[in-house]
């Protein structure tokens, strides 16, 4: 470092302090950029691969410059299953619909049930409240594979296997512990005085919940929804074993495209993944302001 | 005949093993500025919450304006409350905070608008109507909370330590504001506070609470001049009354103190009690710091332990014959007083109080 640079550096340090966050300086910005790129690289590579032809996708060393093609995206929905076969409908439109419908419905159900339950746990504690909460969480302490056989048998016996109702019920049940715990922590943060003030202002308990408590935890609901959605969206094991041809979700269908007579079609897989990313990215993007407030709830003095 | 705005009889409420109210009796006449005074966790908030209907009593009754409301729902009591935390709706603008109780009461929107603007103007918060409460200052938030209560035109307004969360300057301004509003609205106010300055400066009548019970009710002067026991005597008035262990002297007309003797003034109501007591019987003698005067060379003697100048007045801690006393001296007299000085002081026994050591009850 030259002597001339020293006063400038000192000045920059000073201004950084006075201007607070958001002025971390070039060094840190570039550092953060490099780390972000390392994290983002797999996603970037998948998106690039989605636009490559089969030979470009397999090229060694990897090709950075290539002629982009939409062929893979077309093939997601319509392709031949053998080299000389006729292109047929892959039903991927149905699988995408299934993924959206099943994840969306089960997350919404878990939010409705979980939010009400969480409010109960927070505001009307039972005798042994903590024990109940703990028991609810224990369902998430086992790996899913441990319970898969009894669940499989239950689904066979009740005829729920392969139905929307079955898989939605299961995902709802699996989302509930997380939803209840998250939402309870948000409700716990609220001032009970505010609710009492509303009661004195003439509101019934139902109105207190909907008009006073709920609007204060929208950020929490958004955060919980995004986390639940991501978990459900990517779920593979239950979907593999408990959905049928009509209710198959994208992760299962994606895995089943592997194979056939030309080996793994990386371009095709990448195209499916790229499409599969879009809904979650959109949801997260629209909720991101709430998300940040949601996950930092209670850490800032109000 | 004056109507009782509030009558609580034998009000008892426990939370688990914690007794919040233990047979509380209160009578508040209509139009009064009534203060419930006591340190924290003494049951003040529970008392207010019981009056508002948020808390149901285990035993006892609550009457509002002659109606028994012990088991009545919150709605229809004509009571509103300002919380210590203000309890504003953080997701609503100030305007909607003020409008909330009216909308819940299904008041027509034009009327809501008129009343919100009227209350906002009166409380000088018109400029924050479109903002969220969290962006307003502490004093503004306080006035919004007050406005949300007043807009309902309650017959009884409950204020739960409304100034505790404000800084000293604002507290002073708001004390004046509350008194002004009380005068203008003629509304009955029940005001809970742990601050004796607030209690004395605002209350027409003060109930001193201790462990879920009312110890004494009276005007500020009554409580100051005739405290019922040591608890009230030391809670009302700042600095607190000096409580000195004392004995009846060998002669019927004297009380022995650690630093000397004092002659009992026969005019004082407790003179007879002292005269009837056996020689050597223990008492507690109470003297207000303001009643201790400096004397030239006569009187009792003590050593200065601490000097706290407070502007016009100076509080001096004196160690005399094993007793620790506080004196309040005018600035001029205290000018030369230094730590370690010896000084002479006296007090007029006519201003002293006598208490029974066993339970602290005032004698006479």
mmCIF file of N, CA and C in Angstrom, chain B residues 55-102:
data_model
loop_
_atom_site.group_PDB
_atom_site.id
_atom_site.type_symbol
_atom_site.label_atom_id
_atom_site.label_comp_id
_atom_site.label_asym_id
_atom_site.label_seq_id
_atom_site.Cartn_x
_atom_site.Cartn_y
_atom_site.Cartn_z
ATOM 1 N N UNK B 55 -60.665 -9.478 33.156
ATOM 2 C CA UNK B 55 -60.381 -10.498 34.162
ATOM 3 C C UNK B 55 -61.660 -10.770 34.945
ATOM 4 N N UNK B 56 -61.960 -12.029 35.163
ATOM 5 C CA UNK B 56 -63.117 -12.397 35.983
ATOM 6 C C UNK B 56 -62.644 -12.704 37.398
ATOM 7 N N UNK B 57 -63.384 -12.187 38.375
ATOM 8 C CA UNK B 57 -63.005 -12.384 39.769
ATOM 9 C C UNK B 57 -63.277 -13.807 40.233
ATOM 10 N N UNK B 58 -62.466 -14.267 41.179
ATOM 11 C CA UNK B 58 -62.758 -15.545 41.840
ATOM 12 C C UNK B 58 -63.895 -15.340 42.840
ATOM 13 N N UNK B 59 -63.808 -14.237 43.570
ATOM 14 C CA UNK B 59 -64.862 -13.879 44.535
ATOM 15 C C UNK B 59 -65.027 -12.368 44.539
ATOM 16 N N UNK B 60 -66.137 -11.901 45.112
ATOM 17 C CA UNK B 60 -66.351 -10.459 45.217
ATOM 18 C C UNK B 60 -67.164 -9.951 44.044
ATOM 19 N N UNK B 61 -67.413 -8.632 44.058
ATOM 20 C CA UNK B 61 -68.277 -8.088 43.013
ATOM 21 C C UNK B 61 -67.768 -6.739 42.516
ATOM 22 N N UNK B 62 -68.191 -6.393 41.313
ATOM 23 C CA UNK B 62 -67.873 -5.103 40.708
ATOM 24 C C UNK B 62 -69.188 -4.453 40.275
ATOM 25 N N UNK B 63 -69.441 -3.250 40.764
ATOM 26 C CA UNK B 63 -70.610 -2.482 40.323
ATOM 27 C C UNK B 63 -70.122 -1.274 39.548
ATOM 28 N N UNK B 64 -70.739 -1.010 38.398
ATOM 29 C CA UNK B 64 -70.436 0.211 37.655
ATOM 30 C C UNK B 64 -71.716 1.028 37.559
ATOM 31 N N UNK B 65 -71.687 2.228 38.051
ATOM 32 C CA UNK B 65 -72.846 3.121 38.024
ATOM 33 C C UNK B 65 -74.098 2.409 38.526
ATOM 34 N N UNK B 66 -73.945 1.711 39.635
ATOM 35 C CA UNK B 66 -75.091 1.077 40.269
ATOM 36 C C UNK B 66 -75.496 -0.264 39.680
ATOM 37 N N UNK B 67 -74.819 -0.706 38.611
ATOM 38 C CA UNK B 67 -75.163 -1.991 37.988
ATOM 39 C C UNK B 67 -74.106 -3.025 38.371
ATOM 40 N N UNK B 68 -74.558 -4.197 38.753
ATOM 41 C CA UNK B 68 -73.609 -5.267 39.043
ATOM 42 C C UNK B 68 -73.096 -5.843 37.718
ATOM 43 N N UNK B 69 -71.807 -5.667 37.454
ATOM 44 C CA UNK B 69 -71.247 -6.160 36.190
ATOM 45 C C UNK B 69 -70.235 -7.278 36.428
ATOM 46 N N UNK B 70 -70.254 -7.863 37.631
ATOM 47 C CA UNK B 70 -69.253 -8.874 37.974
ATOM 48 C C UNK B 70 -69.147 -9.948 36.893
ATOM 49 N N UNK B 71 -70.305 -10.368 36.381
ATOM 50 C CA UNK B 71 -70.281 -11.449 35.387
ATOM 51 C C UNK B 71 -70.677 -10.960 34.000
ATOM 52 N N UNK B 72 -70.753 -9.637 33.835
ATOM 53 C CA UNK B 72 -71.180 -9.085 32.544
ATOM 54 C C UNK B 72 -70.034 -9.140 31.538
ATOM 55 N N UNK B 73 -70.356 -9.235 30.242
ATOM 56 C CA UNK B 73 -69.296 -9.208 29.224
ATOM 57 C C UNK B 73 -68.641 -7.831 29.151
ATOM 58 N N UNK B 74 -67.531 -7.772 28.413
ATOM 59 C CA UNK B 74 -66.779 -6.519 28.313
ATOM 60 C C UNK B 74 -67.634 -5.442 27.644
ATOM 61 N N UNK B 75 -68.284 -5.840 26.554
ATOM 62 C CA UNK B 75 -69.072 -4.868 25.790
ATOM 63 C C UNK B 75 -70.207 -4.331 26.654
ATOM 64 N N UNK B 76 -70.469 -3.058 26.518
ATOM 65 C CA UNK B 76 -71.606 -2.470 27.222
ATOM 66 C C UNK B 76 -71.277 -1.960 28.607
ATOM 67 N N UNK B 77 -70.027 -2.086 29.042
ATOM 68 C CA UNK B 77 -69.667 -1.573 30.363
ATOM 69 C C UNK B 77 -69.446 -0.070 30.340
ATOM 70 N N UNK B 78 -69.177 0.454 29.162
ATOM 71 C CA UNK B 78 -68.896 1.889 29.063
ATOM 72 C C UNK B 78 -67.538 2.236 29.656
ATOM 73 N N UNK B 79 -66.639 1.263 29.602
ATOM 74 C CA UNK B 79 -65.313 1.450 30.191
ATOM 75 C C UNK B 79 -64.280 1.349 29.082
ATOM 76 N N UNK B 80 -63.298 2.243 29.065
ATOM 77 C CA UNK B 80 -62.182 2.032 28.150
ATOM 78 C C UNK B 80 -60.885 2.172 28.937
ATOM 79 N N UNK B 81 -59.809 1.704 28.330
ATOM 80 C CA UNK B 81 -58.563 1.567 29.091
ATOM 81 C C UNK B 81 -57.366 1.955 28.234
ATOM 82 N N UNK B 82 -56.431 2.647 28.856
ATOM 83 C CA UNK B 82 -55.153 2.942 28.204
ATOM 84 C C UNK B 82 -54.098 2.080 28.892
ATOM 85 N N UNK B 83 -53.377 1.318 28.081
ATOM 86 C CA UNK B 83 -52.412 0.367 28.633
ATOM 87 C C UNK B 83 -51.042 1.004 28.819
ATOM 88 N N UNK B 84 -50.291 0.421 29.717
ATOM 89 C CA UNK B 84 -48.929 0.902 29.961
ATOM 90 C C UNK B 84 -48.097 0.845 28.683
ATOM 91 N N UNK B 85 -48.311 -0.214 27.895
ATOM 92 C CA UNK B 85 -47.555 -0.379 26.648
ATOM 93 C C UNK B 85 -48.222 0.339 25.480
ATOM 94 N N UNK B 86 -49.272 1.093 25.740
ATOM 95 C CA UNK B 86 -50.090 1.806 24.747
ATOM 96 C C UNK B 86 -50.985 0.854 23.949
ATOM 97 N N UNK B 87 -50.435 -0.349 23.629
ATOM 98 C CA UNK B 87 -51.217 -1.378 22.934
ATOM 99 C C UNK B 87 -51.903 -0.854 21.682
ATOM 100 N N UNK B 88 -51.186 -0.067 20.896
ATOM 101 C CA UNK B 88 -51.748 0.394 19.618
ATOM 102 C C UNK B 88 -51.682 -0.753 18.617
ATOM 103 N N UNK B 89 -52.580 -0.713 17.627
ATOM 104 C CA UNK B 89 -52.571 -1.755 16.600
ATOM 105 C C UNK B 89 -51.458 -1.430 15.610
ATOM 106 N N UNK B 90 -50.357 -2.211 15.630
ATOM 107 C CA UNK B 90 -49.176 -1.806 14.863
ATOM 108 C C UNK B 90 -49.388 -1.857 13.351
ATOM 109 N N UNK B 91 -50.368 -2.669 12.902
ATOM 110 C CA UNK B 91 -50.556 -2.832 11.462
ATOM 111 C C UNK B 91 -51.519 -1.789 10.896
ATOM 112 N N UNK B 92 -52.123 -0.971 11.750
ATOM 113 C CA UNK B 92 -53.082 0.031 11.282
ATOM 114 C C UNK B 92 -52.485 1.423 11.435
ATOM 115 N N UNK B 93 -52.935 2.336 10.580
ATOM 116 C CA UNK B 93 -52.490 3.724 10.712
ATOM 117 C C UNK B 93 -53.112 4.324 11.972
ATOM 118 N N UNK B 94 -52.584 5.470 12.372
ATOM 119 C CA UNK B 94 -53.127 6.159 13.545
ATOM 120 C C UNK B 94 -54.620 6.424 13.340
ATOM 121 N N UNK B 95 -54.978 6.853 12.128
ATOM 122 C CA UNK B 95 -56.389 7.114 11.819
ATOM 123 C C UNK B 95 -57.230 5.860 12.097
ATOM 124 N N UNK B 96 -56.757 4.733 11.570
ATOM 125 C CA UNK B 96 -57.537 3.501 11.736
ATOM 126 C C UNK B 96 -57.508 2.982 13.170
ATOM 127 N N UNK B 97 -56.431 3.289 13.882
ATOM 128 C CA UNK B 97 -56.401 2.963 15.307
ATOM 129 C C UNK B 97 -57.521 3.694 16.035
ATOM 130 N N UNK B 98 -57.640 4.992 15.733
ATOM 131 C CA UNK B 98 -58.660 5.795 16.402
ATOM 132 C C UNK B 98 -60.061 5.364 15.968
ATOM 133 N N UNK B 99 -60.177 4.985 14.689
ATOM 134 C CA UNK B 99 -61.494 4.637 14.153
ATOM 135 C C UNK B 99 -61.942 3.249 14.597
ATOM 136 N N UNK B 100 -60.987 2.416 15.005
ATOM 137 C CA UNK B 100 -61.300 1.004 15.270
ATOM 138 C C UNK B 100 -62.491 0.790 16.208
ATOM 139 N N UNK B 101 -62.483 1.400 17.397
ATOM 140 C CA UNK B 101 -63.618 1.138 18.296
ATOM 141 C C UNK B 101 -64.946 1.627 17.730
ATOM 142 N N UNK B 102 -64.919 2.716 16.957
ATOM 143 C CA UNK B 102 -66.168 3.218 16.378
ATOM 144 C C UNK B 102 -66.674 2.269 15.310
#
